Amino acid sequence: MVNLKNKRKQIRKQSRALLIMNLVIIALCLALFGGIILMFQELQYAFARPAQTDWLESEVRNEDYAYLVANYHEDKQYGGILSGTRKECYGVAEYFEAAFMYQAFSEAGDTERAAREKEKMDVAYEEMGEWNIAADSIREQLGLD
Amino acid sequence: MMKCKYCGGNLTLEQAYCPHCGRPNEEAEQHVRDMEHYKNNFEDTRSDVYEVAEKNTEIMSHTVIITVLVILCVIVFVVATHSWSIRRELLQLDSKIRQGSYVEQMEQYLEDEDYIEFSAFCDRHYIGAYGSDDSYEDYRLLIDASGDYRYIYENLMKAVTTDSNRSDMLYIYYQSIAEYYGRLEQILQPVDNEYMEQQYQELPEDKKEDMEANVKILLQTYFGMTQEEAEDFDTMSNAQKIVFMEEKGEVMGYGKSEK
C-alpha cells in the first residue's frame, strides 16, 4: 500500500514537472520566434545598401543635393546594376558634384580642371533622364550662369 | 507432489479434484487464488514501472528540447545584438582576402585624385578603420586624410545648399568643417611634436598639396574668402573658424534661400 502511494505521488510529481516543462518549451518557442525575426531585421539593417531608391528620389525632389551626394558616394560602393530611377538619381548627384567643383575651379582660374568638371556635368546630364529638370535648380543653388 | 487428505492418493497443486476419490483439493484452490493475486501484483508493478519509466523518458526528452531551445535562443539573440560586429568582421576578413584587388582599386582612385571615392571605398570595406589589422598600414594616413577631406567637402556642400527651413543646422555644418579641417591640417602639416611628424612624414607630397589646395579653393569659392584669409584659416582655433564661417556664410546668404 505504502509503495503504491509512493508511486502515485511520484507519477503526480512527474506529471507536474512535465506540465511546467511544456510551458517552458512554449515560452522558449515564442522567444525563439521573436528572436529570429529580430535577428533577420538586424542583419538586414546591417548588410543592406545605405541608401534606398526612394530616399534618393526624395532627396532629388526636395533639392537636398548635398545629402544626395553623401548618400550617392556611400551607395555607389555597393555596386550592382543601375537602372531606372536609381540611375537617374545617381546622375543628379554626379551633376551636382561636378557643378560644385566646376564653380570652384572656375573661380580659382584652374581652367583645365574646370573643363574636366564641365565634361562630367555633360555626361551626368544625359544620365539624369527625366530628372534633368533638376539641373536648373542645381545651377541656381550654386550660382552658376 | 502432495497427498489427498481424504484418500491419501497422490495429487499435484494444479489438480482441483482428487483423481482417486473425486473430492475437492482445497490447497489447489488456495494455490489458484495465490497465483491470481501474484499475477495481479505483478501486472500492477509492471504497469507502474512502465508508467514511471515512460514519464522519465518524457522528462528526459523535454529536458533535451529545452536545452536545444535555450541554446538556439542564445545564438539568435547574440547574432541579433552583434549584427554590426558580424558585418565588420566579415568585411575585414573580405578586405584581407581580396587585398590585392582592393589595393589596385585604391591606387586607381588616388591616381584619379578622387579622394572622396577613395574614402568611401575604404569605409565600405572597413579598410583602415579603428580595430582593423595592419594589412593596409601603408595607406592609413591617406585613409585618415581623405576621410577628413571628405567630411569637410560634404559639410561644405550641406552649408551651401542650406535653405531657410534648416538654417539652424548651419552651425553644426560649420562646427564639423572646423573640426575636420583641424584634423586634416594635423595630418598634412604635423607640427605638434616629433612623433606625429614621424608618423605623417610618409604621406605623399603631391596628395598633401592636392587635398590642401582643393580645400582652400572650396573655402575661397563658397565662403568668399581671399587667398590670405584662406591661409589664415589654418592658424585659427576651432571657435574662431566657426565665427569666421558664420560671418562669411551670412554674406553668402546661406540659410536664407526659400525652396
mmCIF file of C-alpha atoms in Angstrom:
data_model
loop_
_atom_site.group_PDB
_atom_site.id
_atom_site.type_symbol
_atom_site.label_atom_id
_atom_site.label_comp_id
_atom_site.label_asym_id
_atom_site.label_seq_id
_atom_site.Cartn_x
_atom_site.Cartn_y
_atom_site.Cartn_z
ATOM 1 C CA MET A 1 0.000 0.000 0.000
ATOM 2 C CA VAL A 2 2.783 2.358 1.030
ATOM 3 C CA ASN A 3 4.647 1.546 -2.178
ATOM 4 C CA LEU A 4 1.578 2.194 -4.300
ATOM 5 C CA LYS A 5 1.045 5.551 -2.566
ATOM 6 C CA ASN A 6 4.671 6.498 -3.191
ATOM 7 C CA LYS A 7 4.351 5.502 -6.816
ATOM 8 C CA ARG A 8 1.211 7.590 -7.308
ATOM 9 C CA LYS A 9 2.960 10.531 -5.622
ATOM 10 C CA GLN A 10 5.954 10.107 -7.899
ATOM 11 C CA ILE A 11 3.776 9.953 -11.010
ATOM 12 C CA ARG A 12 1.903 13.083 -9.901
ATOM 13 C CA LYS A 13 5.230 14.850 -9.400
ATOM 14 C CA GLN A 14 6.397 13.783 -12.830
ATOM 15 C CA SER A 15 3.164 14.953 -14.458
ATOM 16 C CA ARG A 16 3.528 18.360 -12.783
ATOM 17 C CA ALA A 17 7.136 18.591 -13.929
ATOM 18 C CA LEU A 18 6.089 17.735 -17.491
ATOM 19 C CA LEU A 19 3.393 20.403 -17.449
ATOM 20 C CA ILE A 20 5.907 23.019 -16.310
ATOM 21 C CA MET A 21 8.374 21.827 -18.939
ATOM 22 C CA ASN A 22 5.718 22.116 -21.649
ATOM 23 C CA LEU A 23 5.029 25.693 -20.582
ATOM 24 C CA VAL A 24 8.774 26.449 -20.645
ATOM 25 C CA ILE A 25 9.021 24.945 -24.152
ATOM 26 C CA ILE A 26 6.135 27.107 -25.386
ATOM 27 C CA ALA A 27 7.749 30.215 -23.872
ATOM 28 C CA LEU A 28 11.111 29.330 -25.418
ATOM 29 C CA CYS A 29 9.498 28.723 -28.824
ATOM 30 C CA LEU A 30 7.870 32.159 -28.673
ATOM 31 C CA ALA A 31 11.159 33.766 -27.603
ATOM 32 C CA LEU A 32 12.984 31.954 -30.399
ATOM 33 C CA PHE A 33 10.406 33.033 -32.970
ATOM 34 C CA GLY A 34 10.667 36.661 -31.857
ATOM 35 C CA GLY A 35 14.445 36.380 -31.745
ATOM 36 C CA ILE A 36 14.644 35.028 -35.294
ATOM 37 C CA ILE A 37 12.518 37.930 -36.588
ATOM 38 C CA LEU A 38 14.697 40.399 -34.673
ATOM 39 C CA MET A 39 17.861 38.697 -35.920
ATOM 40 C CA PHE A 40 16.806 38.909 -39.573
ATOM 41 C CA GLN A 41 15.769 42.550 -39.152
ATOM 42 C CA GLU A 42 19.106 43.444 -37.561
ATOM 43 C CA LEU A 43 21.115 41.503 -40.151
ATOM 44 C CA GLN A 44 19.145 43.049 -42.984
ATOM 45 C CA TYR A 45 19.742 46.505 -41.489
ATOM 46 C CA ALA A 46 23.454 45.845 -41.063
ATOM 47 C CA PHE A 47 24.012 44.396 -44.524
ATOM 48 C CA ALA A 48 21.553 46.495 -46.550
ATOM 49 C CA ARG A 49 22.631 49.163 -49.020
ATOM 50 C CA PRO A 50 22.979 52.510 -47.238
ATOM 51 C CA ALA A 51 20.520 54.343 -49.487
ATOM 52 C CA GLN A 52 17.235 53.081 -50.831
ATOM 53 C CA THR A 53 15.973 54.340 -54.179
ATOM 54 C CA ASP A 54 13.023 56.182 -52.637
ATOM 55 C CA TRP A 55 15.380 58.059 -50.256
ATOM 56 C CA LEU A 56 17.497 59.197 -53.185
ATOM 57 C CA GLU A 57 14.401 60.160 -55.118
ATOM 58 C CA SER A 58 13.016 62.136 -52.195
ATOM 59 C CA GLU A 59 16.344 63.965 -51.840
ATOM 60 C CA VAL A 60 16.217 64.941 -55.511
ATOM 61 C CA ARG A 61 12.581 66.014 -55.187
ATOM 62 C CA ASN A 62 13.373 68.101 -52.073
ATOM 63 C CA GLU A 63 16.518 69.518 -53.702
ATOM 64 C CA ASP A 64 18.671 68.160 -50.848
ATOM 65 C CA TYR A 65 21.594 67.726 -53.185
ATOM 66 C CA ALA A 66 24.314 67.735 -50.543
ATOM 67 C CA TYR A 67 22.689 64.802 -48.723
ATOM 68 C CA LEU A 68 22.091 63.147 -52.081
ATOM 69 C CA VAL A 69 25.808 63.343 -52.884
ATOM 70 C CA ALA A 70 26.785 61.924 -49.485
ATOM 71 C CA ASN A 71 24.369 59.019 -49.912
ATOM 72 C CA TYR A 72 25.429 58.535 -53.515
ATOM 73 C CA HIS A 73 29.082 58.062 -52.550
ATOM 74 C CA GLU A 74 28.222 55.541 -49.857
ATOM 75 C CA ASP A 75 25.757 53.662 -52.015
ATOM 76 C CA LYS A 76 27.894 53.620 -55.146
ATOM 77 C CA GLN A 77 30.464 51.447 -53.402
ATOM 78 C CA TYR A 78 27.918 48.661 -53.082
ATOM 79 C CA GLY A 79 27.991 48.248 -56.862
ATOM 80 C CA GLY A 80 25.212 46.411 -58.665
ATOM 81 C CA ILE A 81 23.429 47.129 -61.917
ATOM 82 C CA LEU A 82 21.947 50.608 -62.122
ATOM 83 C CA SER A 83 18.686 51.249 -63.862
ATOM 84 C CA GLY A 84 15.571 53.407 -63.750
ATOM 85 C CA THR A 85 15.117 55.973 -61.014
ATOM 86 C CA ARG A 86 18.240 54.940 -59.129
ATOM 87 C CA LYS A 87 20.400 55.589 -62.182
ATOM 88 C CA GLU A 88 18.759 58.960 -62.711
ATOM 89 C CA CYS A 89 19.310 59.925 -59.064
ATOM 90 C CA TYR A 90 22.973 58.938 -59.417
ATOM 91 C CA GLY A 91 23.051 61.219 -62.466
ATOM 92 C CA VAL A 92 21.678 64.145 -60.432
ATOM 93 C CA ALA A 93 24.268 63.558 -57.691
ATOM 94 C CA GLU A 94 27.084 63.412 -60.240
ATOM 95 C CA TYR A 95 25.807 66.559 -61.923
ATOM 96 C CA PHE A 96 25.640 68.446 -58.630
ATOM 97 C CA GLU A 97 29.088 67.309 -57.587
ATOM 98 C CA ALA A 98 30.651 68.216 -60.925
ATOM 99 C CA ALA A 99 28.890 71.588 -60.908
ATOM 100 C CA PHE A 100 30.079 72.223 -57.346
ATOM 101 C CA MET A 101 33.683 71.579 -58.305
ATOM 102 C CA TYR A 102 33.335 73.333 -61.672
ATOM 103 C CA GLN A 103 32.288 76.503 -59.879
ATOM 104 C CA ALA A 104 35.255 76.229 -57.507
ATOM 105 C CA PHE A 105 37.859 75.554 -60.216
ATOM 106 C CA SER A 106 36.427 78.236 -62.487
ATOM 107 C CA GLU A 107 36.669 80.859 -59.762
ATOM 108 C CA ALA A 108 40.179 79.719 -58.901
ATOM 109 C CA GLY A 109 41.143 80.110 -62.562
ATOM 110 C CA ASP A 110 42.022 76.422 -62.963
ATOM 111 C CA THR A 111 40.574 76.144 -66.453
ATOM 112 C CA GLU A 112 41.902 72.649 -67.104
ATOM 113 C CA ARG A 113 40.196 71.087 -64.125
ATOM 114 C CA ALA A 114 37.106 73.244 -64.645
ATOM 115 C CA ALA A 115 36.831 71.882 -68.197
ATOM 116 C CA ARG A 116 37.090 68.326 -66.844
ATOM 117 C CA GLU A 117 34.259 69.018 -64.414
ATOM 118 C CA LYS A 118 32.204 70.556 -67.222
ATOM 119 C CA GLU A 119 32.610 67.342 -69.196
ATOM 120 C CA LYS A 120 31.436 65.368 -66.193
ATOM 121 C CA MET A 121 28.402 67.666 -65.937
ATOM 122 C CA ASP A 122 27.505 66.974 -69.559
ATOM 123 C CA VAL A 123 27.807 63.212 -69.093
ATOM 124 C CA ALA A 124 25.773 63.359 -65.881
ATOM 125 C CA TYR A 125 23.086 65.444 -67.590
ATOM 126 C CA GLU A 126 22.483 62.584 -70.003
ATOM 127 C CA GLU A 127 22.239 60.143 -67.101
ATOM 128 C CA MET A 128 19.651 62.263 -65.310
ATOM 129 C CA GLY A 129 16.864 61.239 -67.694
ATOM 130 C CA GLU A 130 13.553 62.689 -66.587
ATOM 131 C CA TRP A 131 15.243 64.300 -63.614
ATOM 132 C CA ASN A 132 17.274 66.614 -65.853
ATOM 133 C CA ILE A 133 14.909 69.369 -64.729
ATOM 134 C CA ALA A 134 16.983 69.340 -61.527
ATOM 135 C CA ALA A 135 19.925 70.792 -63.454
ATOM 136 C CA ASP A 136 18.378 74.266 -63.407
ATOM 137 C CA SER A 137 17.799 74.252 -59.681
ATOM 138 C CA ILE A 138 21.361 72.971 -59.106
ATOM 139 C CA ARG A 139 22.823 75.758 -61.199
ATOM 140 C CA GLU A 140 20.641 78.244 -59.362
ATOM 141 C CA GLN A 141 21.659 76.932 -55.936
ATOM 142 C CA LEU A 142 25.342 77.132 -56.809
ATOM 143 C CA GLY A 143 25.026 80.469 -58.567
ATOM 144 C CA LEU A 144 26.206 79.066 -61.906
ATOM 145 C CA ASP A 145 25.391 81.046 -65.001
ATOM 146 C CA MET B 1 3.752 -33.832 -5.081
ATOM 147 C CA MET B 2 1.182 -33.961 -2.245
ATOM 148 C CA LYS B 3 -1.370 -36.391 -0.784
ATOM 149 C CA CYS B 4 -5.200 -36.204 -0.790
ATOM 150 C CA LYS B 5 -6.356 -35.531 2.762
ATOM 151 C CA TYR B 6 -9.382 -37.835 2.222
ATOM 152 C CA CYS B 7 -7.958 -40.917 0.469
ATOM 153 C CA GLY B 8 -4.169 -40.384 0.669
ATOM 154 C CA GLY B 9 -3.782 -40.635 -3.102
ATOM 155 C CA ASN B 10 -1.037 -38.699 -4.898
ATOM 156 C CA LEU B 11 -2.006 -35.180 -6.052
ATOM 157 C CA THR B 12 -0.391 -32.134 -7.689
ATOM 158 C CA LEU B 13 -1.103 -28.463 -6.742
ATOM 159 C CA GLU B 14 -2.731 -27.844 -10.116
ATOM 160 C CA GLN B 15 -5.355 -30.659 -9.666
ATOM 161 C CA ALA B 16 -8.618 -29.114 -8.311
ATOM 162 C CA TYR B 17 -10.150 -32.615 -7.574
ATOM 163 C CA CYS B 18 -8.525 -35.853 -6.370
ATOM 164 C CA PRO B 19 -8.285 -38.293 -9.315
ATOM 165 C CA HIS B 20 -8.670 -41.206 -6.871
ATOM 166 C CA CYS B 21 -11.648 -40.225 -4.679
ATOM 167 C CA GLY B 22 -13.066 -37.249 -6.648
ATOM 168 C CA ARG B 23 -13.091 -34.940 -3.605
ATOM 169 C CA PRO B 24 -12.053 -31.240 -3.998
ATOM 170 C CA ASN B 25 -8.404 -30.338 -3.455
ATOM 171 C CA GLU B 26 -8.594 -27.283 -1.111
ATOM 172 C CA GLU B 27 -4.911 -26.464 -1.410
ATOM 173 C CA ALA B 28 -5.230 -26.269 -5.188
ATOM 174 C CA GLU B 29 -7.996 -23.632 -4.773
ATOM 175 C CA GLN B 30 -5.760 -21.639 -2.458
ATOM 176 C CA HIS B 31 -2.915 -22.061 -4.901
ATOM 177 C CA VAL B 32 -5.019 -20.688 -7.788
ATOM 178 C CA ARG B 33 -6.104 -17.708 -5.638
ATOM 179 C CA ASP B 34 -2.476 -17.056 -4.657
ATOM 180 C CA MET B 35 -1.329 -17.302 -8.252
ATOM 181 C CA GLU B 36 -4.006 -14.868 -9.352
ATOM 182 C CA HIS B 37 -3.024 -12.471 -6.554
ATOM 183 C CA TYR B 38 0.649 -12.683 -7.512
ATOM 184 C CA LYS B 39 -0.200 -12.223 -11.171
ATOM 185 C CA ASN B 40 -2.262 -9.123 -10.413
ATOM 186 C CA ASN B 41 0.505 -7.727 -8.241
ATOM 187 C CA PHE B 42 2.998 -8.430 -10.954
ATOM 188 C CA GLU B 43 0.820 -6.683 -13.589
ATOM 189 C CA ASP B 44 0.331 -3.677 -11.284
ATOM 190 C CA THR B 45 4.039 -3.402 -10.606
ATOM 191 C CA ARG B 46 4.866 -3.810 -14.262
ATOM 192 C CA SER B 47 2.403 -1.096 -15.348
ATOM 193 C CA ASP B 48 3.698 1.221 -12.582
ATOM 194 C CA VAL B 49 7.262 0.633 -13.710
ATOM 195 C CA TYR B 50 6.266 1.283 -17.309
ATOM 196 C CA GLU B 51 4.379 4.429 -16.348
ATOM 197 C CA VAL B 52 7.271 5.810 -14.282
ATOM 198 C CA ALA B 53 9.776 4.866 -16.976
ATOM 199 C CA GLU B 54 7.612 6.455 -19.677
ATOM 200 C CA LYS B 55 7.317 9.683 -17.689
ATOM 201 C CA ASN B 56 11.059 9.677 -17.060
ATOM 202 C CA THR B 57 11.674 9.285 -20.790
ATOM 203 C CA GLU B 58 9.291 12.176 -21.483
ATOM 204 C CA ILE B 59 11.057 14.329 -18.891
ATOM 205 C CA MET B 60 14.377 13.422 -20.445
ATOM 206 C CA SER B 61 13.224 14.289 -23.961
ATOM 207 C CA HIS B 62 11.657 17.557 -22.702
ATOM 208 C CA THR B 63 14.932 18.415 -20.994
ATOM 209 C CA VAL B 64 16.798 17.862 -24.255
ATOM 210 C CA ILE B 65 14.271 20.011 -26.174
ATOM 211 C CA ILE B 66 14.534 22.799 -23.584
ATOM 212 C CA THR B 67 18.335 22.679 -23.712
ATOM 213 C CA VAL B 68 18.344 22.882 -27.517
ATOM 214 C CA LEU B 69 15.816 25.740 -27.470
ATOM 215 C CA VAL B 70 17.831 27.684 -24.882
ATOM 216 C CA ILE B 71 20.994 27.254 -26.982
ATOM 217 C CA LEU B 72 19.154 28.392 -30.128
ATOM 218 C CA CYS B 73 17.677 31.400 -28.302
ATOM 219 C CA VAL B 74 21.109 32.413 -27.039
ATOM 220 C CA ILE B 75 22.627 32.052 -30.543
ATOM 221 C CA VAL B 76 19.796 34.038 -32.160
ATOM 222 C CA PHE B 77 19.971 36.865 -29.608
ATOM 223 C CA VAL B 78 23.764 37.027 -29.770
ATOM 224 C CA VAL B 79 23.616 37.257 -33.587
ATOM 225 C CA ALA B 80 20.821 39.864 -33.418
ATOM 226 C CA THR B 81 22.669 42.071 -30.955
ATOM 227 C CA HIS B 82 26.036 41.693 -32.692
ATOM 228 C CA SER B 83 24.917 42.121 -36.312
ATOM 229 C CA TRP B 84 27.164 45.162 -36.806
ATOM 230 C CA SER B 85 30.177 43.401 -35.299
ATOM 231 C CA ILE B 86 29.496 40.395 -37.531
ATOM 232 C CA ARG B 87 29.331 42.684 -40.543
ATOM 233 C CA ARG B 88 32.579 44.364 -39.515
ATOM 234 C CA GLU B 89 34.353 41.051 -39.002
ATOM 235 C CA LEU B 90 33.147 39.731 -42.374
ATOM 236 C CA LEU B 91 34.188 42.910 -44.165
ATOM 237 C CA GLN B 92 37.600 42.873 -42.525
ATOM 238 C CA LEU B 93 38.067 39.253 -43.490
ATOM 239 C CA ASP B 94 36.983 40.061 -47.044
ATOM 240 C CA SER B 95 39.357 43.038 -47.274
ATOM 241 C CA LYS B 96 42.175 40.784 -46.106
ATOM 242 C CA ILE B 97 41.398 38.070 -48.638
ATOM 243 C CA ARG B 98 40.994 40.488 -51.530
ATOM 244 C CA GLN B 99 43.791 42.816 -50.527
ATOM 245 C CA GLY B 100 45.418 42.687 -53.963
ATOM 246 C CA SER B 101 42.386 43.831 -55.955
ATOM 247 C CA TYR B 102 41.376 46.355 -53.300
ATOM 248 C CA VAL B 103 44.823 47.952 -53.279
ATOM 249 C CA GLU B 104 44.629 48.179 -57.058
ATOM 250 C CA GLN B 105 41.278 49.962 -56.821
ATOM 251 C CA MET B 106 42.580 52.318 -54.123
ATOM 252 C CA GLU B 107 45.602 53.187 -56.239
ATOM 253 C CA GLN B 108 43.278 53.941 -59.141
ATOM 254 C CA TYR B 109 41.268 56.383 -57.012
ATOM 255 C CA LEU B 110 44.465 58.069 -55.858
ATOM 256 C CA GLU B 111 45.744 58.338 -59.399
ATOM 257 C CA ASP B 112 42.449 59.980 -60.396
ATOM 258 C CA GLU B 113 42.790 62.289 -57.371
ATOM 259 C CA ASP B 114 39.337 61.087 -56.338
ATOM 260 C CA TYR B 115 39.787 61.252 -52.559
ATOM 261 C CA ILE B 116 36.059 61.155 -51.901
ATOM 262 C CA GLU B 117 35.610 57.795 -53.638
ATOM 263 C CA PHE B 118 38.851 56.590 -52.049
ATOM 264 C CA SER B 119 37.438 57.360 -48.607
ATOM 265 C CA ALA B 120 34.004 55.911 -49.448
ATOM 266 C CA PHE B 121 35.665 52.731 -50.732
ATOM 267 C CA CYS B 122 37.712 52.338 -47.540
ATOM 268 C CA ASP B 123 34.624 52.933 -45.388
ATOM 269 C CA ARG B 124 32.613 50.420 -47.385
ATOM 270 C CA HIS B 125 35.227 47.694 -46.973
ATOM 271 C CA TYR B 126 36.208 48.637 -43.439
ATOM 272 C CA ILE B 127 39.763 49.338 -44.521
ATOM 273 C CA GLY B 128 41.898 51.229 -42.069
ATOM 274 C CA ALA B 129 39.043 51.638 -39.625
ATOM 275 C CA TYR B 130 39.502 51.501 -35.866
ATOM 276 C CA GLY B 131 40.177 47.929 -34.784
ATOM 277 C CA SER B 132 41.235 46.716 -38.217
ATOM 278 C CA ASP B 133 44.514 44.901 -38.695
ATOM 279 C CA ASP B 134 47.677 46.254 -40.291
ATOM 280 C CA SER B 135 47.126 44.870 -43.812
ATOM 281 C CA TYR B 136 46.660 48.382 -45.192
ATOM 282 C CA GLU B 137 49.118 50.125 -42.899
ATOM 283 C CA ASP B 138 50.803 51.913 -45.819
ATOM 284 C CA TYR B 139 47.533 53.656 -46.620
ATOM 285 C CA ARG B 140 46.481 54.566 -43.094
ATOM 286 C CA LEU B 141 47.498 58.228 -43.373
ATOM 287 C CA LEU B 142 45.833 58.649 -46.721
ATOM 288 C CA ILE B 143 42.694 56.971 -45.414
ATOM 289 C CA ASP B 144 42.595 59.342 -42.424
ATOM 290 C CA ALA B 145 43.345 62.397 -44.541
ATOM 291 C CA SER B 146 40.861 61.534 -47.293
ATOM 292 C CA GLY B 147 38.184 60.815 -44.654
ATOM 293 C CA ASP B 148 38.674 64.271 -43.133
ATOM 294 C CA TYR B 149 38.740 65.832 -46.599
ATOM 295 C CA ARG B 150 35.503 64.046 -47.472
ATOM 296 C CA TYR B 151 33.697 65.301 -44.357
ATOM 297 C CA ILE B 152 34.857 68.882 -44.987
ATOM 298 C CA TYR B 153 33.649 68.566 -48.567
ATOM 299 C CA GLU B 154 30.253 67.102 -47.631
ATOM 300 C CA ASN B 155 29.598 69.595 -44.824
ATOM 301 C CA LEU B 156 30.599 72.453 -47.062
ATOM 302 C CA MET B 157 28.087 71.250 -49.654
ATOM 303 C CA LYS B 158 25.438 70.990 -46.947
ATOM 304 C CA ALA B 159 26.154 74.547 -45.764
ATOM 305 C CA VAL B 160 25.995 75.915 -49.303
ATOM 306 C CA THR B 161 22.639 74.258 -50.005
ATOM 307 C CA THR B 162 21.009 75.033 -46.657
ATOM 308 C CA ASP B 163 17.741 76.905 -47.017
ATOM 309 C CA SER B 164 15.755 78.956 -44.514
ATOM 310 C CA ASN B 165 13.919 75.866 -43.226
ATOM 311 C CA ARG B 166 17.133 74.362 -41.934
ATOM 312 C CA SER B 167 19.186 77.429 -41.102
ATOM 313 C CA ASP B 168 19.668 76.153 -37.536
ATOM 314 C CA MET B 169 21.758 73.320 -38.977
ATOM 315 C CA LEU B 170 24.371 75.739 -40.309
ATOM 316 C CA TYR B 171 26.197 75.937 -37.002
ATOM 317 C CA ILE B 172 26.583 72.145 -36.974
ATOM 318 C CA TYR B 173 27.988 72.157 -40.506
ATOM 319 C CA TYR B 174 30.457 74.943 -39.629
ATOM 320 C CA GLN B 175 31.450 73.085 -36.496
ATOM 321 C CA SER B 176 32.090 69.905 -38.498
ATOM 322 C CA ILE B 177 34.090 71.781 -41.124
ATOM 323 C CA ALA B 178 36.236 73.404 -38.421
ATOM 324 C CA GLU B 179 36.801 70.096 -36.631
ATOM 325 C CA TYR B 180 37.706 68.086 -39.721
ATOM 326 C CA TYR B 181 39.789 70.933 -41.098
ATOM 327 C CA GLY B 182 41.831 70.891 -37.880
ATOM 328 C CA ARG B 183 42.278 67.132 -38.141
ATOM 329 C CA LEU B 184 43.270 67.305 -41.784
ATOM 330 C CA GLU B 185 45.782 70.052 -41.030
ATOM 331 C CA GLN B 186 47.310 67.896 -38.302
ATOM 332 C CA ILE B 187 47.915 65.202 -40.886
ATOM 333 C CA LEU B 188 49.029 67.464 -43.700
ATOM 334 C CA GLN B 189 51.127 69.851 -41.598
ATOM 335 C CA PRO B 190 52.204 67.984 -38.470
ATOM 336 C CA VAL B 191 53.900 70.490 -36.184
ATOM 337 C CA ASP B 192 52.725 69.408 -32.756
ATOM 338 C CA ASN B 193 55.514 67.025 -31.933
ATOM 339 C CA GLU B 194 58.167 64.815 -33.387
ATOM 340 C CA TYR B 195 56.141 61.666 -33.012
ATOM 341 C CA MET B 196 53.363 62.971 -35.228
ATOM 342 C CA GLU B 197 55.880 64.334 -37.675
ATOM 343 C CA GLN B 198 57.422 60.880 -37.988
ATOM 344 C CA GLN B 199 54.006 59.273 -38.272
ATOM 345 C CA TYR B 200 52.872 61.548 -41.051
ATOM 346 C CA GLN B 201 56.091 62.104 -42.917
ATOM 347 C CA GLU B 202 55.407 59.323 -45.384
ATOM 348 C CA LEU B 203 52.248 60.896 -46.757
ATOM 349 C CA PRO B 204 52.886 61.533 -50.474
ATOM 350 C CA GLU B 205 53.692 65.189 -51.025
ATOM 351 C CA ASP B 206 51.551 65.534 -54.169
ATOM 352 C CA LYS B 207 48.480 64.157 -52.371
ATOM 353 C CA LYS B 208 49.081 66.524 -49.470
ATOM 354 C CA GLU B 209 49.271 69.527 -51.742
ATOM 355 C CA ASP B 210 46.319 68.427 -53.787
ATOM 356 C CA MET B 211 43.986 67.955 -50.833
ATOM 357 C CA GLU B 212 45.098 71.175 -49.177
ATOM 358 C CA ALA B 213 44.735 73.169 -52.401
ATOM 359 C CA ASN B 214 41.256 71.747 -53.028
ATOM 360 C CA VAL B 215 40.065 72.632 -49.538
ATOM 361 C CA LYS B 216 41.405 76.172 -49.881
ATOM 362 C CA ILE B 217 39.774 76.599 -53.305
ATOM 363 C CA LEU B 218 36.446 75.414 -51.887
ATOM 364 C CA LEU B 219 36.709 77.792 -48.927
ATOM 365 C CA GLN B 220 37.569 80.708 -51.181
ATOM 366 C CA THR B 221 34.749 79.938 -53.595
ATOM 367 C CA TYR B 222 31.973 79.073 -51.204
ATOM 368 C CA PHE B 223 32.844 81.368 -48.291
ATOM 369 C CA GLY B 224 34.115 84.247 -50.411
ATOM 370 C CA MET B 225 37.498 84.158 -48.662
ATOM 371 C CA THR B 226 40.513 85.892 -50.121
ATOM 372 C CA GLN B 227 43.684 83.864 -50.563
ATOM 373 C CA GLU B 228 45.145 85.476 -47.430
ATOM 374 C CA GLU B 229 42.026 84.702 -45.422
ATOM 375 C CA ALA B 230 42.139 81.078 -46.577
ATOM 376 C CA GLU B 231 45.809 80.894 -45.499
ATOM 377 C CA ASP B 232 44.999 82.493 -42.108
ATOM 378 C CA PHE B 233 42.182 79.998 -41.635
ATOM 379 C CA ASP B 234 44.826 77.380 -40.710
ATOM 380 C CA THR B 235 46.029 79.404 -37.763
ATOM 381 C CA MET B 236 42.602 79.982 -36.237
ATOM 382 C CA SER B 237 41.196 77.995 -33.342
ATOM 383 C CA ASN B 238 38.056 75.935 -33.969
ATOM 384 C CA ALA B 239 35.867 78.583 -32.346
ATOM 385 C CA GLN B 240 37.431 81.327 -34.464
ATOM 386 C CA LYS B 241 36.933 79.255 -37.599
ATOM 387 C CA ILE B 242 33.239 78.769 -36.786
ATOM 388 C CA VAL B 243 32.695 82.502 -36.135
ATOM 389 C CA PHE B 244 34.566 83.370 -39.315
ATOM 390 C CA MET B 245 32.478 80.936 -41.376
ATOM 391 C CA GLU B 246 29.284 82.297 -39.795
ATOM 392 C CA GLU B 247 30.249 85.826 -40.849
ATOM 393 C CA LYS B 248 31.177 84.746 -44.355
ATOM 394 C CA GLY B 249 28.145 82.463 -44.664
ATOM 395 C CA GLU B 250 25.898 85.369 -43.672
ATOM 396 C CA VAL B 251 27.346 87.419 -46.529
ATOM 397 C CA MET B 252 26.927 84.486 -48.941
ATOM 398 C CA GLY B 253 23.301 84.189 -47.848
ATOM 399 C CA TYR B 254 23.444 80.590 -46.608
ATOM 400 C CA GLY B 255 20.326 79.503 -44.766
ATOM 401 C CA LYS B 256 18.292 82.340 -46.225
ATOM 402 C CA SER B 257 17.008 80.984 -49.513
ATOM 403 C CA GLU B 258 13.445 79.712 -49.887
ATOM 404 C CA LYS B 259 12.640 76.495 -51.727
#
